[in-house]
Amino acid sequence: DGLEVWAERWPCGRIAFALVLEAPDDILRARACARWKSGERPEDGSTSFEERLRRYREQTAEVAANFAMAGQARYVDATASQEWVEEAAVAHLSRSVVFVCGEALLPGPNGVCEVAAVQQQGSMHLHVETLLRSADAAEGGDRSPELQELVPPSKAVQVINAALDQAGPDVSVFVLQGFPRTMEDLEAWCSSAVGVQTVAAVHLGQRSQGSCQGSSGFVAALRRLCCVRCVDATLPQAELVAEMARVLRE
């Protein structure tokens, strides 16, 4: 009923996703018994764990299933400690940035990179050079075609963060094309208190670069984005993050 009321009042705030905490029944039962023995009682007035579990399956489980069918459910394994669950929940609530670093030109069909599949997943594609040119034009500048090389890394990070802040609440993932291109860019990004959590390093052979056969949707789009000419510019950055144990290799 609460979900239906919220849907009727859509202007008050669109639902981005539902956070669902999952754990086996025996763990939930043990935790509930421990709380009740300490004097804490459930807010719904349940007198036993079985009654509370029945109410969940009759009411809440259906709502969670609806979110899952709509692709709006985010799941957290609640069997671990409270601190771990809180960190996992915060990770779902935080926005993510996918770096497409190295050269600005990305391979794809006819030399064009398709990002429609990425945008359909609640993501936004941002071209750093376009952002820099727009910011430069707003300031009355008229720079040469090598604008991205002339802009200091700290200024580039400032422009990017401004674009991230202007995005709507529905955007959860930003695909950032053409940044960072140098080690100085990466250092400027990390020093801006944003930090880097993980980097997806996709390794493909020369014959497979630029090809996404066998993949579709979001994965195929990311493969197109990650198949960059990265020997000179990108690999040093990936190796630096690898030393921080934050690289996911595929």
mmCIF file of C-alpha atoms in Angstrom:
data_model
loop_
_atom_site.group_PDB
_atom_site.id
_atom_site.type_symbol
_atom_site.label_atom_id
_atom_site.label_comp_id
_atom_site.label_asym_id
_atom_site.label_seq_id
_atom_site.Cartn_x
_atom_site.Cartn_y
_atom_site.Cartn_z
ATOM 1 C CA ASP A 1 0.000 0.000 0.000
ATOM 2 C CA GLY A 2 2.810 2.388 0.844
ATOM 3 C CA LEU A 3 4.406 1.829 -2.559
ATOM 4 C CA GLU A 4 1.109 2.606 -4.317
ATOM 5 C CA VAL A 5 0.667 5.822 -2.332
ATOM 6 C CA TRP A 6 4.222 6.874 -3.214
ATOM 7 C CA ALA A 7 3.590 6.133 -6.899
ATOM 8 C CA GLU A 8 0.474 8.330 -6.845
ATOM 9 C CA ARG A 9 2.596 11.188 -5.495
ATOM 10 C CA TRP A 10 5.370 10.752 -8.051
ATOM 11 C CA PRO A 11 6.412 14.458 -8.061
ATOM 12 C CA CYS A 12 7.520 14.195 -4.430
ATOM 13 C CA GLY A 13 10.496 12.055 -5.446
ATOM 14 C CA ARG A 14 11.196 9.366 -7.999
ATOM 15 C CA ILE A 15 12.258 5.963 -6.646
ATOM 16 C CA ALA A 16 15.792 5.199 -7.829
ATOM 17 C CA PHE A 17 16.057 1.704 -6.330
ATOM 18 C CA ALA A 18 15.155 -0.438 -3.333
ATOM 19 C CA LEU A 19 17.866 -1.715 -0.989
ATOM 20 C CA VAL A 20 17.088 -5.297 0.058
ATOM 21 C CA LEU A 21 19.006 -6.915 2.930
ATOM 22 C CA GLU A 22 19.076 -10.712 2.775
ATOM 23 C CA ALA A 23 20.058 -13.375 5.295
ATOM 24 C CA PRO A 24 19.035 -17.014 6.011
ATOM 25 C CA ASP A 25 16.029 -17.548 8.256
ATOM 26 C CA ASP A 26 18.080 -19.189 11.016
ATOM 27 C CA ILE A 27 20.376 -16.157 11.295
ATOM 28 C CA LEU A 28 17.412 -13.776 11.322
ATOM 29 C CA ARG A 29 15.714 -15.883 13.991
ATOM 30 C CA ALA A 30 18.798 -15.868 16.225
ATOM 31 C CA ARG A 31 19.187 -12.111 15.899
ATOM 32 C CA ALA A 32 15.503 -11.485 16.619
ATOM 33 C CA CYS A 33 15.591 -13.693 19.719
ATOM 34 C CA ALA A 34 18.692 -11.884 20.997
ATOM 35 C CA ARG A 35 17.014 -8.499 20.597
ATOM 36 C CA TRP A 36 13.818 -9.650 22.278
ATOM 37 C CA LYS A 37 15.751 -11.107 25.221
ATOM 38 C CA SER A 38 17.401 -7.718 25.694
ATOM 39 C CA GLY A 39 13.958 -6.110 25.955
ATOM 40 C CA GLU A 40 13.764 -4.694 22.403
ATOM 41 C CA ARG A 41 10.440 -5.319 20.694
ATOM 42 C CA PRO A 42 9.583 -5.061 16.969
ATOM 43 C CA GLU A 43 7.741 -1.938 15.879
ATOM 44 C CA ASP A 44 5.115 -3.943 14.002
ATOM 45 C CA GLY A 45 3.867 -5.568 17.207
ATOM 46 C CA SER A 46 4.938 -9.093 16.278
ATOM 47 C CA THR A 47 5.010 -11.517 19.194
ATOM 48 C CA SER A 48 7.255 -14.128 17.558
ATOM 49 C CA PHE A 49 9.799 -14.450 14.781
ATOM 50 C CA GLU A 50 7.482 -16.741 12.822
ATOM 51 C CA GLU A 51 4.738 -14.095 12.879
ATOM 52 C CA ARG A 52 7.127 -11.399 11.705
ATOM 53 C CA LEU A 53 8.482 -13.659 8.935
ATOM 54 C CA ARG A 54 4.913 -14.396 7.809
ATOM 55 C CA ARG A 55 4.128 -10.685 7.580
ATOM 56 C CA TYR A 56 7.273 -10.097 5.563
ATOM 57 C CA ARG A 57 6.410 -12.815 3.055
ATOM 58 C CA GLU A 58 2.816 -11.607 2.742
ATOM 59 C CA GLN A 59 3.599 -7.907 2.381
ATOM 60 C CA THR A 60 7.202 -6.771 1.971
ATOM 61 C CA ALA A 61 8.496 -9.656 -0.157
ATOM 62 C CA GLU A 62 6.022 -8.828 -2.931
ATOM 63 C CA VAL A 63 7.172 -5.194 -3.010
ATOM 64 C CA ALA A 64 10.829 -6.272 -3.184
ATOM 65 C CA ALA A 65 9.979 -8.676 -6.015
ATOM 66 C CA ASN A 66 8.325 -5.864 -7.965
ATOM 67 C CA PHE A 67 11.455 -3.748 -7.659
ATOM 68 C CA ALA A 68 13.542 -6.724 -8.781
ATOM 69 C CA MET A 69 11.386 -7.248 -11.890
ATOM 70 C CA ALA A 70 11.753 -3.548 -12.704
ATOM 71 C CA GLY A 71 15.526 -3.805 -12.339
ATOM 72 C CA GLN A 72 15.498 -1.443 -9.359
ATOM 73 C CA ALA A 73 16.511 -3.809 -6.545
ATOM 74 C CA ARG A 74 19.963 -3.716 -4.935
ATOM 75 C CA TYR A 75 20.821 -6.657 -2.681
ATOM 76 C CA VAL A 76 23.094 -6.728 0.354
ATOM 77 C CA ASP A 77 24.231 -9.920 2.102
ATOM 78 C CA ALA A 78 23.263 -9.243 5.711
ATOM 79 C CA THR A 79 24.894 -12.362 7.180
ATOM 80 C CA ALA A 80 28.119 -10.474 7.970
ATOM 81 C CA SER A 81 28.777 -7.891 10.673
ATOM 82 C CA GLN A 82 26.768 -4.703 10.983
ATOM 83 C CA GLU A 83 29.788 -2.660 9.910
ATOM 84 C CA TRP A 84 30.163 -4.696 6.704
ATOM 85 C CA VAL A 85 26.450 -4.374 5.906
ATOM 86 C CA GLU A 86 26.606 -0.611 6.402
ATOM 87 C CA GLU A 87 29.622 -0.327 4.094
ATOM 88 C CA ALA A 88 27.872 -2.422 1.440
ATOM 89 C CA ALA A 89 24.755 -0.282 1.674
ATOM 90 C CA VAL A 90 26.792 2.917 1.342
ATOM 91 C CA ALA A 91 28.482 1.458 -1.742
ATOM 92 C CA HIS A 92 25.068 1.003 -3.381
ATOM 93 C CA LEU A 93 24.058 4.536 -2.448
ATOM 94 C CA SER A 94 27.252 6.080 -3.807
ATOM 95 C CA ARG A 95 27.693 7.087 -7.409
ATOM 96 C CA SER A 96 30.300 5.296 -9.475
ATOM 97 C CA VAL A 97 32.644 6.655 -12.132
ATOM 98 C CA VAL A 98 33.935 4.424 -14.932
ATOM 99 C CA PHE A 99 37.189 5.792 -16.362
ATOM 100 C CA VAL A 100 37.732 5.342 -20.096
ATOM 101 C CA CYS A 101 41.294 6.546 -19.898
ATOM 102 C CA GLY A 102 44.010 6.896 -22.472
ATOM 103 C CA GLU A 103 43.363 8.224 -25.960
ATOM 104 C CA ALA A 104 40.117 10.064 -26.539
ATOM 105 C CA LEU A 105 39.237 8.108 -29.711
ATOM 106 C CA LEU A 106 37.540 4.817 -28.940
ATOM 107 C CA PRO A 107 37.255 1.895 -31.379
ATOM 108 C CA GLY A 108 33.884 0.569 -32.408
ATOM 109 C CA PRO A 109 31.741 -0.029 -35.501
ATOM 110 C CA ASN A 110 32.968 2.429 -38.165
ATOM 111 C CA GLY A 111 35.114 4.136 -35.555
ATOM 112 C CA VAL A 112 32.089 5.223 -33.507
ATOM 113 C CA CYS A 113 31.601 4.158 -29.900
ATOM 114 C CA GLU A 114 28.031 3.300 -28.967
ATOM 115 C CA VAL A 115 26.973 4.329 -25.460
ATOM 116 C CA ALA A 116 23.186 3.995 -25.704
ATOM 117 C CA ALA A 117 23.236 0.675 -23.851
ATOM 118 C CA VAL A 118 25.199 2.252 -21.019
ATOM 119 C CA GLN A 119 22.812 5.171 -20.706
ATOM 120 C CA GLN A 120 19.858 2.792 -20.485
ATOM 121 C CA GLN A 121 21.354 1.391 -17.267
ATOM 122 C CA GLY A 122 20.936 4.642 -15.325
ATOM 123 C CA SER A 123 24.315 5.873 -16.515
ATOM 124 C CA MET A 124 25.581 9.055 -18.126
ATOM 125 C CA HIS A 125 28.319 9.321 -20.736
ATOM 126 C CA LEU A 126 30.571 12.352 -20.367
ATOM 127 C CA HIS A 127 33.277 13.352 -22.855
ATOM 128 C CA VAL A 128 35.918 15.296 -20.956
ATOM 129 C CA GLU A 129 37.121 17.301 -23.960
ATOM 130 C CA THR A 130 33.549 18.470 -24.604
ATOM 131 C CA LEU A 131 33.164 19.480 -20.959
ATOM 132 C CA LEU A 132 36.415 21.448 -21.059
ATOM 133 C CA ARG A 133 35.468 23.255 -24.271
ATOM 134 C CA SER A 134 32.071 24.192 -22.849
ATOM 135 C CA ALA A 135 33.670 25.537 -19.674
ATOM 136 C CA ASP A 136 36.266 27.437 -21.690
ATOM 137 C CA ALA A 137 33.577 28.971 -23.916
ATOM 138 C CA ALA A 138 31.549 30.020 -20.856
ATOM 139 C CA GLU A 139 34.619 31.879 -19.592
ATOM 140 C CA GLY A 140 35.040 33.630 -22.943
ATOM 141 C CA GLY A 141 38.042 31.589 -24.007
ATOM 142 C CA ASP A 142 39.017 30.603 -27.525
ATOM 143 C CA ARG A 143 41.689 27.974 -27.199
ATOM 144 C CA SER A 144 43.429 25.804 -29.754
ATOM 145 C CA PRO A 145 42.360 22.240 -30.629
ATOM 146 C CA GLU A 146 44.832 20.991 -27.989
ATOM 147 C CA LEU A 147 42.605 22.359 -25.216
ATOM 148 C CA GLN A 148 42.699 19.220 -23.082
ATOM 149 C CA GLU A 149 46.498 19.278 -22.992
ATOM 150 C CA LEU A 150 46.563 22.979 -22.026
ATOM 151 C CA VAL A 151 44.099 22.759 -19.124
ATOM 152 C CA PRO A 152 45.798 21.967 -15.775
ATOM 153 C CA PRO A 153 44.702 18.655 -14.189
ATOM 154 C CA SER A 154 43.258 20.460 -11.162
ATOM 155 C CA LYS A 155 41.062 22.604 -13.419
ATOM 156 C CA ALA A 156 39.923 19.549 -15.396
ATOM 157 C CA VAL A 157 38.889 17.777 -12.182
ATOM 158 C CA GLN A 158 36.977 20.888 -11.085
ATOM 159 C CA VAL A 159 35.045 20.966 -14.380
ATOM 160 C CA ILE A 160 34.283 17.230 -14.190
ATOM 161 C CA ASN A 161 33.039 17.419 -10.606
ATOM 162 C CA ALA A 162 30.759 20.315 -11.574
ATOM 163 C CA ALA A 163 29.232 18.156 -14.325
ATOM 164 C CA LEU A 164 28.729 15.282 -11.873
ATOM 165 C CA ASP A 165 27.003 17.573 -9.390
ATOM 166 C CA GLN A 166 24.597 18.822 -12.062
ATOM 167 C CA ALA A 167 23.405 15.315 -12.954
ATOM 168 C CA GLY A 168 19.992 14.215 -11.743
ATOM 169 C CA PRO A 169 19.392 11.754 -8.900
ATOM 170 C CA ASP A 170 18.576 8.942 -11.347
ATOM 171 C CA VAL A 171 22.178 8.778 -12.577
ATOM 172 C CA SER A 172 24.157 6.215 -10.591
ATOM 173 C CA VAL A 173 27.086 5.560 -12.946
ATOM 174 C CA PHE A 174 29.167 8.026 -14.953
ATOM 175 C CA VAL A 175 31.156 6.798 -17.937
ATOM 176 C CA LEU A 176 33.990 9.322 -18.202
ATOM 177 C CA GLN A 177 35.637 9.286 -21.613
ATOM 178 C CA GLY A 178 39.128 10.680 -22.200
ATOM 179 C CA PHE A 179 40.150 10.998 -18.548
ATOM 180 C CA PRO A 180 42.558 10.527 -16.943
ATOM 181 C CA ARG A 181 45.032 10.747 -19.837
ATOM 182 C CA THR A 182 48.153 11.237 -17.737
ATOM 183 C CA MET A 183 49.466 10.305 -14.326
ATOM 184 C CA GLU A 184 49.039 13.960 -13.319
ATOM 185 C CA ASP A 185 45.312 13.699 -14.123
ATOM 186 C CA LEU A 186 44.981 10.618 -11.922
ATOM 187 C CA GLU A 187 46.861 12.247 -9.048
ATOM 188 C CA ALA A 188 44.680 15.357 -9.309
ATOM 189 C CA TRP A 189 41.539 13.204 -9.200
ATOM 190 C CA CYS A 190 42.707 11.294 -6.117
ATOM 191 C CA SER A 191 43.730 14.490 -4.338
ATOM 192 C CA SER A 192 40.238 15.943 -4.818
ATOM 193 C CA ALA A 193 38.923 13.743 -1.960
ATOM 194 C CA VAL A 194 37.029 11.575 -4.447
ATOM 195 C CA GLY A 195 39.461 8.667 -4.540
ATOM 196 C CA VAL A 196 39.498 5.544 -6.685
ATOM 197 C CA GLN A 197 37.825 2.391 -5.408
ATOM 198 C CA THR A 198 38.289 -0.040 -8.302
ATOM 199 C CA VAL A 199 39.383 -0.043 -11.917
ATOM 200 C CA ALA A 200 38.081 -2.626 -14.369
ATOM 201 C CA ALA A 201 41.075 -3.643 -16.479
ATOM 202 C CA VAL A 202 39.839 -5.512 -19.555
ATOM 203 C CA HIS A 203 42.666 -7.325 -21.328
ATOM 204 C CA LEU A 204 42.036 -8.290 -24.938
ATOM 205 C CA GLY A 205 44.305 -9.627 -27.656
ATOM 206 C CA GLN A 206 45.113 -7.549 -30.718
ATOM 207 C CA ARG A 207 42.665 -9.513 -32.864
ATOM 208 C CA SER A 208 39.829 -8.938 -30.424
ATOM 209 C CA GLN A 209 40.414 -5.233 -29.824
ATOM 210 C CA GLY A 210 37.462 -3.238 -31.040
ATOM 211 C CA SER A 211 35.351 -6.365 -31.407
ATOM 212 C CA CYS A 212 32.446 -7.176 -29.091
ATOM 213 C CA GLN A 213 31.152 -10.356 -30.672
ATOM 214 C CA GLY A 214 29.451 -12.600 -28.176
ATOM 215 C CA SER A 215 28.565 -9.721 -25.858
ATOM 216 C CA SER A 216 25.486 -7.550 -25.696
ATOM 217 C CA GLY A 217 23.909 -4.720 -23.779
ATOM 218 C CA PHE A 218 25.804 -3.117 -20.947
ATOM 219 C CA VAL A 219 28.772 -5.509 -21.064
ATOM 220 C CA ALA A 220 29.251 -5.013 -24.805
ATOM 221 C CA ALA A 221 29.139 -1.241 -24.437
ATOM 222 C CA LEU A 222 31.718 -1.286 -21.666
ATOM 223 C CA ARG A 223 33.961 -3.541 -23.737
ATOM 224 C CA ARG A 224 33.827 -1.021 -26.561
ATOM 225 C CA LEU A 225 34.681 1.716 -24.101
ATOM 226 C CA CYS A 226 37.580 -0.192 -22.574
ATOM 227 C CA CYS A 227 39.164 -1.356 -25.849
ATOM 228 C CA VAL A 228 41.437 1.674 -26.063
ATOM 229 C CA ARG A 229 44.958 2.132 -27.307
ATOM 230 C CA CYS A 230 46.438 2.208 -23.860
ATOM 231 C CA VAL A 231 50.084 1.104 -24.020
ATOM 232 C CA ASP A 232 51.626 4.558 -23.503
ATOM 233 C CA ALA A 233 49.010 6.425 -21.467
ATOM 234 C CA THR A 234 46.685 3.972 -19.751
ATOM 235 C CA LEU A 235 48.798 1.019 -18.631
ATOM 236 C CA PRO A 236 50.973 3.078 -16.261
ATOM 237 C CA GLN A 237 47.798 4.282 -14.518
ATOM 238 C CA ALA A 238 46.354 0.774 -14.291
ATOM 239 C CA GLU A 239 49.634 -0.500 -12.865
ATOM 240 C CA LEU A 240 49.622 2.264 -10.250
ATOM 241 C CA VAL A 241 46.127 1.358 -9.110
ATOM 242 C CA ALA A 242 47.089 -2.332 -9.217
ATOM 243 C CA GLU A 243 49.714 -1.605 -6.569
ATOM 244 C CA MET A 244 46.843 -0.345 -4.427
ATOM 245 C CA ALA A 245 45.069 -3.726 -4.930
ATOM 246 C CA ARG A 246 42.105 -2.028 -6.552
ATOM 247 C CA VAL A 247 42.115 -3.486 -10.059
ATOM 248 C CA LEU A 248 39.472 -5.928 -11.242
ATOM 249 C CA ARG A 249 40.999 -7.836 -14.160
ATOM 250 C CA GLU A 250 38.903 -9.526 -16.829
#
